[in-house]
Coordinates of C-alpha atoms in Angstrom, one line a residue:
Chain A
M7 CA 98.6 94.3 43.5
K8 CA 100.6 91.3 44.6
S9 CA 103.7 92.9 45.8
G10 CA 103.6 96.6 44.9
S11 CA 107.0 96.4 43.4
N12 CA 108.0 98.9 40.7
L13 CA 108.4 96.0 38.3
E14 CA 104.9 94.7 38.9
K15 CA 103.4 98.2 38.6
L16 CA 105.1 98.9 35.3
L17 CA 104.2 95.5 33.8
N18 CA 100.6 95.9 34.9
A19 CA 100.6 99.3 33.3
G20 CA 101.7 97.7 30.0
E21 CA 105.1 99.5 29.9
F22 CA 107.9 97.9 28.0
V23 CA 110.2 97.1 30.9
I24 CA 113.9 96.7 31.2
T25 CA 115.6 94.7 33.9
G26 CA 119.2 94.5 34.7
E27 CA 121.6 92.1 36.4
C28 CA 124.2 92.5 39.1
G29 CA 126.5 89.8 40.5
P30 CA 127.7 90.5 44.0
P31 CA 131.4 90.4 44.7
R32 CA 133.5 87.4 45.9
S33 CA 134.2 89.4 49.1
A34 CA 132.4 91.4 51.8
D35 CA 133.0 94.6 49.8
A36 CA 129.7 96.5 49.6
S37 CA 131.2 99.2 47.5
V38 CA 131.3 96.9 44.5
V39 CA 127.6 96.6 44.6
R40 CA 127.2 100.4 45.2
E41 CA 129.4 101.1 42.2
K42 CA 127.3 98.9 39.9
A43 CA 124.1 100.5 41.2
K44 CA 125.3 103.8 39.8
Y45 CA 125.2 102.5 36.2
L46 CA 121.8 100.9 36.8
K47 CA 119.8 103.5 38.7
G48 CA 117.3 105.3 36.5
Y49 CA 118.3 103.1 33.5
V50 CA 116.5 99.9 34.4
D51 CA 113.4 99.1 36.3
S52 CA 114.6 96.3 38.6
V53 CA 117.8 94.5 39.0
N54 CA 118.4 90.8 39.4
V55 CA 120.9 90.0 42.1
T56 CA 122.4 86.6 41.5
D57 CA 122.5 83.9 44.1
N58 CA 126.0 82.3 44.0
Q59 CA 125.7 82.1 40.2
T60 CA 127.6 79.2 38.5
S61 CA 128.0 77.9 42.1
V62 CA 130.8 80.3 42.8
V63 CA 130.6 81.7 46.4
R64 CA 129.7 85.3 46.4
M65 CA 128.1 87.8 48.8
S66 CA 124.6 86.5 49.4
S67 CA 121.8 87.6 47.1
L68 CA 119.9 89.0 50.0
A69 CA 122.7 91.2 51.1
G70 CA 123.4 92.3 47.6
S71 CA 119.7 93.1 47.1
L72 CA 119.6 95.2 50.2
I73 CA 122.6 97.2 49.3
L74 CA 121.1 97.9 45.8
Q75 CA 117.9 99.0 47.4
E76 CA 119.8 101.4 49.8
E77 CA 121.2 102.9 46.6
G78 CA 117.7 103.4 45.2
V79 CA 117.7 100.5 42.8
E80 CA 114.9 98.0 43.1
A81 CA 116.2 94.4 43.5
N82 CA 114.9 91.2 42.1
M83 CA 116.4 88.7 44.5
Q84 CA 117.4 85.4 43.0
M85 CA 116.9 82.3 45.1
V86 CA 118.3 78.9 44.1
C87 CA 117.3 75.4 45.4
R88 CA 120.8 74.1 45.3
D89 CA 121.9 75.4 48.7
R90 CA 118.8 75.4 50.8
N91 CA 116.2 73.0 52.0
R92 CA 112.5 73.9 52.4
I93 CA 113.2 75.2 55.9
A94 CA 115.9 77.6 54.9
I95 CA 114.0 78.7 51.7
Q96 CA 110.9 79.7 53.6
S97 CA 112.9 81.4 56.3
D98 CA 114.8 83.4 53.6
V99 CA 111.6 84.3 51.8
L100 CA 110.1 85.7 55.1
G101 CA 113.4 87.5 56.0
A102 CA 113.9 89.0 52.6
T103 CA 110.4 90.3 52.5
A104 CA 110.7 91.7 56.0
L105 CA 113.7 93.7 54.9
G106 CA 112.0 95.2 51.9
I107 CA 112.6 92.8 49.0
R108 CA 109.6 92.8 46.6
N109 CA 110.7 90.6 43.7
M110 CA 112.0 87.1 43.8
L111 CA 113.4 85.0 41.0
C112 CA 112.9 81.3 41.7
L113 CA 115.6 79.1 40.2
S114 CA 116.9 75.5 40.5
G115 CA 120.5 76.7 40.5
D116 CA 123.5 75.6 38.5
H117 CA 125.0 72.4 39.6
Q118 CA 128.0 72.8 42.0
K119 CA 130.2 70.9 39.6
F120 CA 130.9 74.1 37.7
G121 CA 131.7 76.3 40.6
D122 CA 134.5 76.9 43.0
H123 CA 133.3 74.2 45.5
P124 CA 132.7 71.1 43.4
E125 CA 133.1 68.9 46.5
A126 CA 130.0 70.4 48.1
K127 CA 126.9 68.5 48.9
N128 CA 123.9 69.9 47.1
V129 CA 120.3 70.1 48.5
F130 CA 117.6 70.3 45.8
D131 CA 114.9 69.5 48.3
L132 CA 112.6 71.5 46.1
D133 CA 113.0 72.3 42.4
S134 CA 112.3 75.7 40.8
I135 CA 108.7 74.9 40.0
Q136 CA 108.0 73.8 43.6
L137 CA 109.8 76.9 44.8
I138 CA 107.4 79.1 42.8
Q139 CA 104.5 77.2 44.2
T140 CA 105.8 77.5 47.7
V141 CA 106.3 81.3 47.5
K142 CA 102.9 81.7 45.9
M143 CA 101.3 79.7 48.7
M144 CA 103.1 81.7 51.3
R145 CA 101.9 85.0 49.6
D146 CA 98.4 84.1 48.6
E147 CA 97.3 81.7 51.2
G148 CA 99.4 83.0 54.0
K149 CA 100.6 79.4 54.7
L150 CA 103.9 77.6 55.1
I151 CA 104.5 74.2 53.6
S152 CA 103.7 72.8 57.0
G153 CA 100.3 74.3 57.0
Q154 CA 101.3 76.9 59.6
E155 CA 99.4 80.1 59.0
M156 CA 100.4 83.7 59.1
A157 CA 98.2 86.5 60.3
E158 CA 96.6 88.5 57.6
G159 CA 98.8 91.2 56.4
T160 CA 102.0 89.4 57.5
E161 CA 102.4 87.3 54.4
P162 CA 105.5 87.8 52.2
R163 CA 104.2 90.1 49.4
L164 CA 106.5 89.1 46.6
F165 CA 106.3 89.4 42.8
I166 CA 107.4 85.9 41.7
G167 CA 109.7 85.4 38.8
A168 CA 111.3 82.5 37.0
A169 CA 113.8 81.8 34.3
V170 CA 112.9 80.0 31.1
N171 CA 115.2 78.7 28.4
P172 CA 113.3 78.6 25.1
F173 CA 116.2 76.9 23.3
A174 CA 117.2 74.0 25.6
D175 CA 116.3 70.4 24.6
P176 CA 113.8 69.1 24.0
F177 CA 112.6 72.2 22.1
E178 CA 109.0 71.0 21.6
Y179 CA 108.6 70.6 25.4
R180 CA 109.9 74.0 26.4
V181 CA 106.7 75.9 26.0
Y182 CA 104.9 73.2 28.2
R183 CA 107.4 73.8 30.9
L184 CA 106.6 77.5 30.7
A185 CA 102.9 76.5 31.1
K186 CA 103.9 74.4 34.1
K187 CA 105.7 77.4 35.7
I188 CA 102.5 79.4 35.1
A189 CA 100.4 76.7 36.7
A190 CA 102.8 76.8 39.7
G191 CA 102.0 80.5 40.0
V192 CA 104.8 82.6 38.4
D193 CA 104.1 86.3 37.6
F194 CA 106.9 87.0 35.2
V195 CA 109.6 85.1 33.5
Q196 CA 113.0 86.1 32.1
T197 CA 114.5 84.1 29.3
Q198 CA 118.0 82.8 28.7
C199 CA 120.0 85.0 26.4
I200 CA 118.4 85.1 23.0
Y201 CA 120.3 85.4 19.8
N202 CA 118.2 83.2 17.4
M203 CA 115.3 85.6 16.8
D204 CA 113.5 83.3 14.5
K205 CA 113.5 80.4 16.9
F206 CA 112.4 82.7 19.7
K207 CA 109.5 84.0 17.6
E208 CA 108.4 80.5 17.0
Y209 CA 108.5 79.8 20.7
M210 CA 106.6 83.0 21.5
K211 CA 104.0 82.2 18.9
Q212 CA 103.4 78.8 20.4
A213 CA 103.2 80.5 23.9
H214 CA 100.8 83.1 22.5
D215 CA 98.6 80.6 20.8
M216 CA 98.3 78.6 24.0
G217 CA 97.2 81.8 25.8
L218 CA 100.2 81.7 28.0
T219 CA 101.3 85.3 27.3
E220 CA 98.0 86.5 28.8
K221 CA 99.0 84.8 32.1
V222 CA 102.6 85.8 32.5
H223 CA 104.9 88.7 31.6
V224 CA 107.7 87.5 29.4
L225 CA 111.0 89.4 29.5
A226 CA 113.4 88.4 26.7
G227 CA 116.9 87.9 27.9
I228 CA 119.7 89.7 26.0
T229 CA 123.4 90.0 26.4
P230 CA 125.7 92.1 24.3
M231 CA 128.6 90.3 22.7
K232 CA 131.8 91.9 23.7
S233 CA 133.9 90.3 21.0
L234 CA 133.9 87.7 18.3
G235 CA 135.7 85.3 20.8
M236 CA 132.8 85.6 23.2
A237 CA 130.3 84.9 20.4
R238 CA 132.2 81.9 19.3
Y239 CA 132.4 80.6 22.9
M240 CA 128.7 81.1 23.5
Q241 CA 127.9 79.3 20.2
K242 CA 130.1 76.3 21.0
S243 CA 130.4 75.9 24.7
V244 CA 127.4 77.2 26.6
P245 CA 124.7 74.5 27.0
G246 CA 121.3 75.5 25.9
M247 CA 122.6 78.6 23.9
D248 CA 121.7 79.1 20.3
V249 CA 123.9 81.7 18.5
P250 CA 123.2 81.8 14.8
D251 CA 126.1 82.3 12.3
E252 CA 124.6 85.6 11.3
I253 CA 125.8 87.1 14.6
I254 CA 129.2 85.6 14.2
N255 CA 129.4 87.0 10.6
R256 CA 128.4 90.5 11.7
L257 CA 131.2 90.5 14.3
K258 CA 133.6 89.1 11.8
G259 CA 132.7 91.9 9.4
V260 CA 134.3 94.6 11.6
E261 CA 137.9 95.1 12.8
K262 CA 138.8 93.9 16.3
G263 CA 138.6 97.3 17.9
G264 CA 135.1 97.8 16.7
Q265 CA 133.6 94.4 17.8
S266 CA 132.3 95.6 21.1
K267 CA 130.5 98.5 19.3
E268 CA 129.1 96.1 16.8
G269 CA 128.0 93.8 19.6
I270 CA 126.0 96.7 21.0
N271 CA 124.6 97.4 17.6
I272 CA 123.4 93.8 17.3
L273 CA 121.8 94.1 20.7
L274 CA 120.0 97.4 19.8
D275 CA 118.6 95.7 16.6
Q276 CA 117.4 92.8 18.8
I277 CA 115.6 95.1 21.1
Q278 CA 113.7 96.7 18.2
I279 CA 112.7 93.2 17.0
L280 CA 111.7 92.1 20.4
K281 CA 109.5 95.1 21.0
E282 CA 107.4 93.9 18.0
I283 CA 106.9 90.3 19.1
P284 CA 103.5 89.8 20.6
G285 CA 103.7 88.8 24.2
V286 CA 107.1 90.2 24.9
A287 CA 106.7 92.5 27.9
G288 CA 110.2 93.8 28.1
V289 CA 113.8 92.8 28.0
H290 CA 116.2 91.5 30.7
L291 CA 119.6 93.0 30.0
M292 CA 122.4 90.9 31.3
A293 CA 125.5 93.0 30.7
I294 CA 127.8 90.7 32.7
E295 CA 130.6 92.6 34.2
W296 CA 129.8 95.3 31.7
E297 CA 127.4 97.3 33.8
E298 CA 129.1 100.6 32.9
R299 CA 127.7 100.3 29.3
V300 CA 124.1 99.9 30.5
P301 CA 123.3 103.6 30.4
E302 CA 124.4 104.1 26.7
I303 CA 122.6 100.9 25.6
V304 CA 119.3 101.9 27.2
E305 CA 119.6 105.4 25.8
A306 CA 120.5 104.2 22.3
A307 CA 117.6 101.8 22.4
G308 CA 115.3 104.8 23.0
L309 CA 114.1 103.5 26.3
L310 CA 114.8 106.6 28.3
P311 CA 113.5 108.1 30.5
R312 CA 112.2 105.1 32.4
P313 CA 108.6 105.5 33.2
T314 CA 107.2 105.7 36.7
V315 CA 103.8 104.6 37.9
Chain B
M21 CA 122.3 45.4 43.0
I22 CA 124.8 47.3 45.0
V23 CA 127.6 48.4 42.8
G24 CA 131.1 48.7 44.2
E25 CA 134.6 49.4 43.0
R26 CA 137.9 48.3 44.5
K27 CA 139.8 50.9 46.2
P28 CA 143.1 52.0 44.7
L29 CA 146.1 49.8 45.5
D30 CA 147.9 52.6 47.3
E31 CA 145.1 53.0 49.8
I32 CA 144.8 49.3 50.5
L33 CA 148.6 48.9 50.9
E34 CA 148.5 51.7 53.4
M35 CA 145.8 49.9 55.4
V36 CA 147.8 46.7 55.6
K37 CA 151.2 48.2 55.9
D38 CA 151.9 46.9 59.4
A39 CA 150.2 43.5 58.9
K40 CA 152.1 40.2 58.3
K41 CA 149.1 38.0 57.9
I42 CA 145.7 39.0 56.6
L43 CA 142.5 37.5 55.4
I44 CA 140.7 38.8 52.3
V45 CA 137.0 38.0 52.4
G46 CA 134.9 38.2 49.3
C47 CA 131.1 38.1 49.0
K48 CA 129.1 36.1 46.5
G49 CA 126.3 38.7 46.4
C50 CA 126.1 41.9 44.4
V51 CA 129.8 42.6 44.4
T52 CA 130.4 39.2 42.6
V53 CA 127.9 40.2 40.0
C54 CA 129.6 43.6 39.5
N55 CA 133.0 42.0 39.4
A56 CA 134.3 44.0 42.4
G57 CA 134.5 41.6 45.3
G58 CA 133.9 38.0 44.3
T59 CA 136.2 35.0 44.5
K60 CA 138.1 36.1 41.4
E61 CA 138.7 39.7 42.6
V62 CA 139.8 38.3 46.0
G63 CA 142.4 36.3 44.1
I64 CA 143.6 39.2 42.1
L65 CA 143.8 41.5 45.1
A66 CA 145.7 38.8 47.1
A67 CA 148.2 38.2 44.3
T68 CA 148.7 42.0 43.8
L69 CA 149.3 42.6 47.5
R70 CA 151.7 39.7 47.8
L71 CA 153.7 41.0 44.8
A72 CA 153.7 44.6 46.0
R73 CA 155.0 43.5 49.4
L74 CA 157.6 41.1 47.8
K75 CA 158.9 44.1 46.0
E76 CA 159.3 46.0 49.2
D77 CA 161.1 42.9 50.6
N78 CA 158.4 42.7 53.3
P79 CA 156.3 39.6 52.4
I80 CA 152.8 39.3 53.6
E81 CA 150.8 36.1 54.1
I82 CA 147.3 36.2 52.7
D83 CA 144.4 33.7 53.1
E84 CA 141.5 34.0 50.8
M85 CA 137.8 33.1 51.2
T86 CA 134.5 34.2 49.8
L87 CA 131.3 34.1 51.9
E88 CA 127.8 33.3 50.6
R89 CA 126.9 36.8 51.7
Q90 CA 128.3 39.3 54.2
C91 CA 125.0 41.1 54.9
D92 CA 123.5 38.2 56.9
P93 CA 124.8 37.3 60.4
E94 CA 124.5 33.6 59.7
Y95 CA 127.0 33.7 56.9
I96 CA 129.5 35.6 59.0
E97 CA 129.7 33.0 61.7
I98 CA 131.9 30.8 59.6
L99 CA 134.7 33.3 60.4
E100 CA 134.4 32.5 64.1
E101 CA 137.3 30.2 64.4
R102 CA 139.6 32.1 62.1
A103 CA 139.0 35.7 62.9
A104 CA 141.6 35.8 65.6
N105 CA 144.4 34.4 63.4
Y106 CA 144.9 37.5 61.3
D107 CA 146.3 40.9 61.9
I108 CA 143.7 42.4 59.6
I109 CA 140.6 41.2 57.8
L110 CA 140.0 43.0 54.5
S111 CA 136.4 42.7 53.3
M112 CA 135.6 42.9 49.6
A113 CA 131.9 43.2 50.2
C114 CA 129.9 46.4 50.0
S115 CA 130.4 48.5 53.2
I116 CA 127.8 46.3 55.0
G117 CA 130.2 43.4 55.0
P118 CA 133.0 45.0 57.0
Q119 CA 130.5 46.5 59.4
Y120 CA 129.0 43.1 60.1
I121 CA 132.3 41.4 60.5
S122 CA 133.7 44.1 62.8
E123 CA 130.5 44.0 64.9
K124 CA 130.5 40.3 65.2
F125 CA 134.2 40.1 66.0
P126 CA 135.0 43.1 68.2
E127 CA 138.7 42.1 68.5
A128 CA 139.3 42.0 64.8
I129 CA 140.6 44.8 62.8
V130 CA 138.5 45.0 59.7
Y131 CA 139.0 47.3 56.7
P132 CA 136.9 47.8 53.6
A133 CA 138.7 47.0 50.3
L134 CA 135.9 48.4 48.2
N135 CA 134.2 51.7 47.8
T136 CA 130.4 51.1 47.8
C137 CA 129.2 53.3 45.0
F138 CA 125.5 53.1 44.2
M139 CA 122.4 51.0 43.5
G140 CA 122.2 50.2 39.8
G141 CA 122.6 47.8 37.0
A142 CA 124.8 46.7 34.2
Q143 CA 124.4 48.6 31.0
E144 CA 126.9 46.5 29.1
H145 CA 129.9 44.3 30.1
G146 CA 132.1 46.4 32.3
V147 CA 129.7 49.4 32.6
W148 CA 127.3 50.0 35.5
A149 CA 125.0 53.0 36.1
E150 CA 123.0 54.3 39.0
F151 CA 119.3 53.8 38.9
C152 CA 118.0 54.1 42.5
Q153 CA 118.6 56.2 45.5
A154 CA 116.4 54.2 47.9
C155 CA 114.1 57.1 48.8
G156 CA 111.6 54.6 50.2
D157 CA 108.6 55.9 48.2
C158 CA 108.9 54.8 44.6
K159 CA 107.2 57.0 42.0
I160 CA 108.8 56.0 38.8
H161 CA 105.5 55.2 37.2
L162 CA 104.8 58.9 37.2
F163 CA 107.9 59.6 35.2
G164 CA 107.7 57.1 32.3
G165 CA 109.4 54.4 34.3
Y166 CA 112.5 56.5 34.9
C167 CA 113.7 57.7 38.3
P168 CA 114.4 61.5 38.4
I169 CA 115.6 61.4 42.0
A170 CA 118.5 59.1 41.2
R171 CA 119.1 59.8 37.6
C172 CA 118.7 63.6 37.4
S173 CA 121.8 65.4 38.7
K174 CA 119.6 67.9 40.5
S175 CA 116.9 65.3 41.4
L176 CA 114.3 67.6 39.7
L177 CA 110.7 66.3 40.0
N178 CA 109.6 69.0 37.5
G179 CA 112.5 68.9 35.0
P180 CA 114.3 69.2 32.7
C181 CA 116.4 72.2 33.7
G182 CA 117.7 74.4 31.0
G183 CA 121.1 72.9 30.9
S184 CA 120.8 69.7 28.9
A185 CA 121.9 69.5 25.4
D186 CA 121.4 66.7 22.8
G187 CA 119.9 64.6 25.5
K188 CA 123.0 64.8 27.7
C189 CA 123.3 66.3 31.2
E190 CA 125.2 69.5 31.6
V191 CA 127.1 68.0 34.5
D192 CA 128.8 65.4 32.3
K193 CA 128.3 64.4 28.6
E194 CA 128.5 60.8 29.8
I195 CA 125.2 61.2 31.8
D196 CA 122.0 60.8 29.9
C197 CA 119.5 63.6 30.7
V198 CA 116.8 61.5 32.4
W199 CA 114.3 64.3 31.8
H200 CA 115.0 64.1 28.1
L201 CA 114.1 60.4 28.3
I202 CA 111.0 61.0 30.4
V203 CA 109.7 63.8 28.2
N204 CA 110.3 61.9 24.9
K205 CA 108.7 58.8 26.3
L206 CA 105.6 60.4 27.7
M207 CA 105.2 62.6 24.6
K208 CA 105.4 59.5 22.4
Q209 CA 102.8 57.8 24.6
G210 CA 100.6 60.8 24.3
K211 CA 100.7 61.4 28.1
L212 CA 101.7 65.0 28.1
D213 CA 99.2 65.7 30.8
Q214 CA 101.3 63.7 33.2
L215 CA 104.1 66.2 32.6
T216 CA 102.1 69.4 32.8
Q217 CA 100.8 68.7 36.3
V218 CA 103.1 70.2 38.9
K219 CA 104.6 67.3 40.9
P220 CA 104.2 68.1 44.6
L221 CA 107.0 68.4 47.1
K222 CA 108.6 65.1 48.0
N223 CA 108.2 63.7 51.5
W224 CA 111.7 62.7 52.3
T225 CA 110.9 61.1 55.7
T226 CA 111.0 57.6 54.0
S227 CA 114.5 58.5 52.7
R228 CA 117.7 58.7 54.7
D229 CA 116.5 62.2 55.8
G230 CA 114.2 60.4 58.3
G231 CA 117.2 58.9 60.0
P232 CA 118.7 55.4 59.4
R233 CA 115.9 53.1 58.3
K234 CA 114.7 49.8 59.4
I235 CA 112.1 47.3 58.2
V236 CA 110.5 45.0 60.7
R237 CA 108.4 42.1 59.5
E238 CA 106.7 40.4 62.4
D239 CA 105.4 37.6 60.2
L240 CA 108.9 36.5 59.4
K241 CA 110.3 36.7 62.9
I242 CA 111.3 33.4 64.6
Chain C
M7 CA 161.0 24.5 10.2
R8 CA 163.1 23.8 13.2
L9 CA 163.7 27.3 14.5
Q10 CA 165.6 27.9 17.7
Y11 CA 164.3 30.4 20.3
S12 CA 165.7 31.4 23.6
P13 CA 165.4 28.7 26.4
N14 CA 164.5 31.6 28.8
V15 CA 161.0 31.6 27.3
K16 CA 158.8 29.1 29.1
I17 CA 155.6 28.4 27.2
I18 CA 152.3 27.8 28.8
M19 CA 149.7 26.7 26.3
V20 CA 146.1 27.7 26.4
P21 CA 143.3 26.9 23.9
C22 CA 142.8 30.6 23.2
T23 CA 144.4 33.8 24.7
G24 CA 140.8 34.6 25.8
R25 CA 141.4 32.0 28.5
V26 CA 144.3 34.0 30.0
D27 CA 143.1 35.8 33.1
I28 CA 144.6 38.7 35.1
L29 CA 145.2 36.2 37.8
H30 CA 147.4 34.0 35.6
L31 CA 149.6 36.9 34.6
L32 CA 150.0 37.9 38.3
K33 CA 150.7 34.3 39.3
A34 CA 153.5 34.1 36.7
F35 CA 155.2 37.0 38.5
E36 CA 154.6 35.4 41.9
D37 CA 156.2 32.2 40.6
G38 CA 159.3 34.1 39.7
A39 CA 158.9 35.2 36.0
D40 CA 160.8 38.3 35.1
G41 CA 158.3 39.2 32.4
V42 CA 155.2 37.7 30.9
Y43 CA 153.8 38.0 27.4
V44 CA 150.7 36.7 25.7
A45 CA 151.1 35.5 22.2
G46 CA 147.7 35.6 20.5
C47 CA 146.3 35.3 17.0
M48 CA 146.2 38.3 14.7
E49 CA 143.4 40.7 15.7
G50 CA 140.3 39.8 13.6
D51 CA 141.5 36.2 13.3
C52 CA 140.3 34.8 16.7
H53 CA 138.6 31.5 16.3
Y54 CA 136.4 32.5 19.2
L55 CA 135.9 36.0 17.7
T56 CA 137.2 38.2 20.5
G57 CA 139.5 36.1 22.7
N58 CA 142.7 37.9 21.7
L59 CA 141.0 41.3 22.2
K60 CA 140.0 40.4 25.7
A61 CA 143.5 39.1 26.4
R62 CA 144.9 42.5 25.3
R63 CA 142.6 44.4 27.7
R64 CA 143.7 42.1 30.6
V65 CA 147.3 42.6 29.7
E66 CA 146.7 46.4 29.8
Y67 CA 145.0 46.0 33.2
V68 CA 148.1 44.1 34.6
Q69 CA 150.3 46.8 33.1
K70 CA 148.4 49.3 35.2
V71 CA 148.7 47.1 38.3
L72 CA 152.5 46.9 37.8
E73 CA 152.7 50.6 37.3
S74 CA 150.8 51.3 40.5
M75 CA 153.4 49.2 42.3
G76 CA 156.2 51.2 40.8
V77 CA 157.2 48.3 38.5
E78 CA 157.9 48.7 34.7
P79 CA 154.6 48.0 32.9
E80 CA 156.6 46.7 29.9
R81 CA 157.2 43.5 31.9
V82 CA 153.9 42.3 30.6
A83 CA 153.0 42.5 26.9
M84 CA 150.6 41.3 24.3
Y85 CA 151.8 40.2 20.9
N86 CA 149.7 39.1 17.9
M87 CA 151.0 36.6 15.3
S88 CA 149.8 34.0 12.9
A89 CA 150.1 30.4 14.1
A90 CA 151.7 29.7 10.7
D91 CA 154.4 32.3 11.1
G92 CA 157.2 30.5 13.0
P93 CA 159.9 33.1 12.3
R94 CA 157.7 35.8 13.8
F95 CA 157.2 33.7 16.9
V96 CA 161.0 33.4 17.3
Q97 CA 161.5 37.1 16.6
V98 CA 159.0 38.0 19.3
A99 CA 160.5 35.6 21.8
E100 CA 163.9 37.1 21.2
E101 CA 162.6 40.7 21.2
F102 CA 160.8 40.2 24.5
K103 CA 163.7 38.4 26.1
S104 CA 166.1 41.2 25.3
K105 CA 163.6 43.8 26.6
I106 CA 163.3 42.0 29.9
Q107 CA 167.1 41.5 30.1
E108 CA 167.4 45.2 29.7
L109 CA 164.9 45.8 32.5
G110 CA 166.8 43.3 34.7
P111 CA 165.6 40.6 37.0
S112 CA 162.2 40.5 38.6
P113 CA 161.7 43.2 41.2
F114 CA 159.6 40.8 43.2
I115 CA 162.2 38.1 43.8
K116 CA 165.2 39.4 45.9
P117 CA 168.7 38.0 45.3
K118 CA 168.7 36.3 48.8
D119 CA 165.6 34.3 47.7
Q120 CA 167.3 33.2 44.6
A121 CA 170.4 32.2 46.5
A122 CA 168.4 30.2 49.0

């Protein structure tokens, strides 16, 4: 056992896991996180807490993670390289673990250009792959980058995650980048939102053939479409997103009031397909600012009750 | 070369607003090549400032000269006899020039007329791009001849990130995703193994992070 | 053809409008011109291929310079015409002269300078 987290235990037991996502508020209001926790507790196995996602300043991912855990929801703390150098990163890894965090998602981070502080200076001392390597070294070798050693039993016991985008350019290279994250020491990966099932199957087949799915748990990222407008926006304007016309047409086929229901139906169909794809260990449900719908989605997908190990 | 760009006219007019007589000093080095601060640009700035001040009914006298280089003490010396004659000296070199001039002539009031932008090269007439960040430890041979430090928006050594589309950076469609170029080149060359190795953490001590840098060549000292 | 055009227009001949530099346009204003226009060949007909296109870009640059000083950018202009088209030359000369007359005298030269 690397970390003893619920997520790790379930994945090792071969359960089809479901993880959720929670964005902390743009204030010091802990009740926002506590409120979101209500819709996630008992419905998902672990919850990603975003780290100033899209470079918009929010309550820190560490604080958000701790509040979730106080509410009985296991956190998967996100950590980006944009805002911290190697000194701050290692310090936060140690601090988070000391406070009970057991899962950490290692990311490069969105460029600050898209956030609310585009004038900021960025860091990017490490990149996401080097971050994975660093956390793994701290955990498995009990060493800091400097070589400084920790006494046995005092290493940060973290289950290490990463994000992968199977659809970004260049497509042929994406699976090699997954291999590189595995070589760096990642335990599980969550993918970018998937809508193009055929292309994702192709990616997973490639990964499976290369023996990668033996080495890492792949959780397929899914996001329900709230409306036709959202689907169109995702298709046209979000980089690295592949939304096939089929999704657009299904949403077009229903009246406006029924689009969010149809969006959830599409998602439920996706979950059934994903369950059958070899190497897919679970789903990562990103119901962005739609946490209140998580219970019904998970129930309708037949994924209740959540297993315990 | 060092690529610069002239400051907006408003900003320069503000700098010289109280001056009656100024000297504009160009540089025949990099900023001549990138058409920002050579003899010609000195002439254009002088004419523009004179016109702007004529319009305000507050004429300004401007002398123009262009030095061989402004980043070598010996080429600055030529200003010795003249520096005291002006209310302001406006340097059109990269920021090294005005620093050299103001250090050499402590009494002079020296302003930069350019913004020093980056180290790069011309891509076509009138277009320059950044190629180097002077990290002090060149490793471009490991990246198909491209520099990910200077040319990736996140300086990723193990890129690309998930945000590029059609070979362009998510930060700006005008920026080529350098990782797209690196991957395509190395795949074409059959050197995928160079990409699948995890590139180690960079040692930034040779970069600016180690403090301002200096090179001393004993063999060249006189 | 012996066509008449306004004596207000002072002609400075260059081998090709590609020779006209930003500095020349600015100098004209410094020397007291109320307006400056460049009369180049028709686009696509440049003997040196792109001289007139480059001239147009320089004119546009100077228009921006004038604008940044709070001066009407129309005081500098680019016109294209055939060397064989005398009437068009006259028409442009008259058109530009009227435009500048509408804008009034140069904002750079003050009345007291003119009186002096």
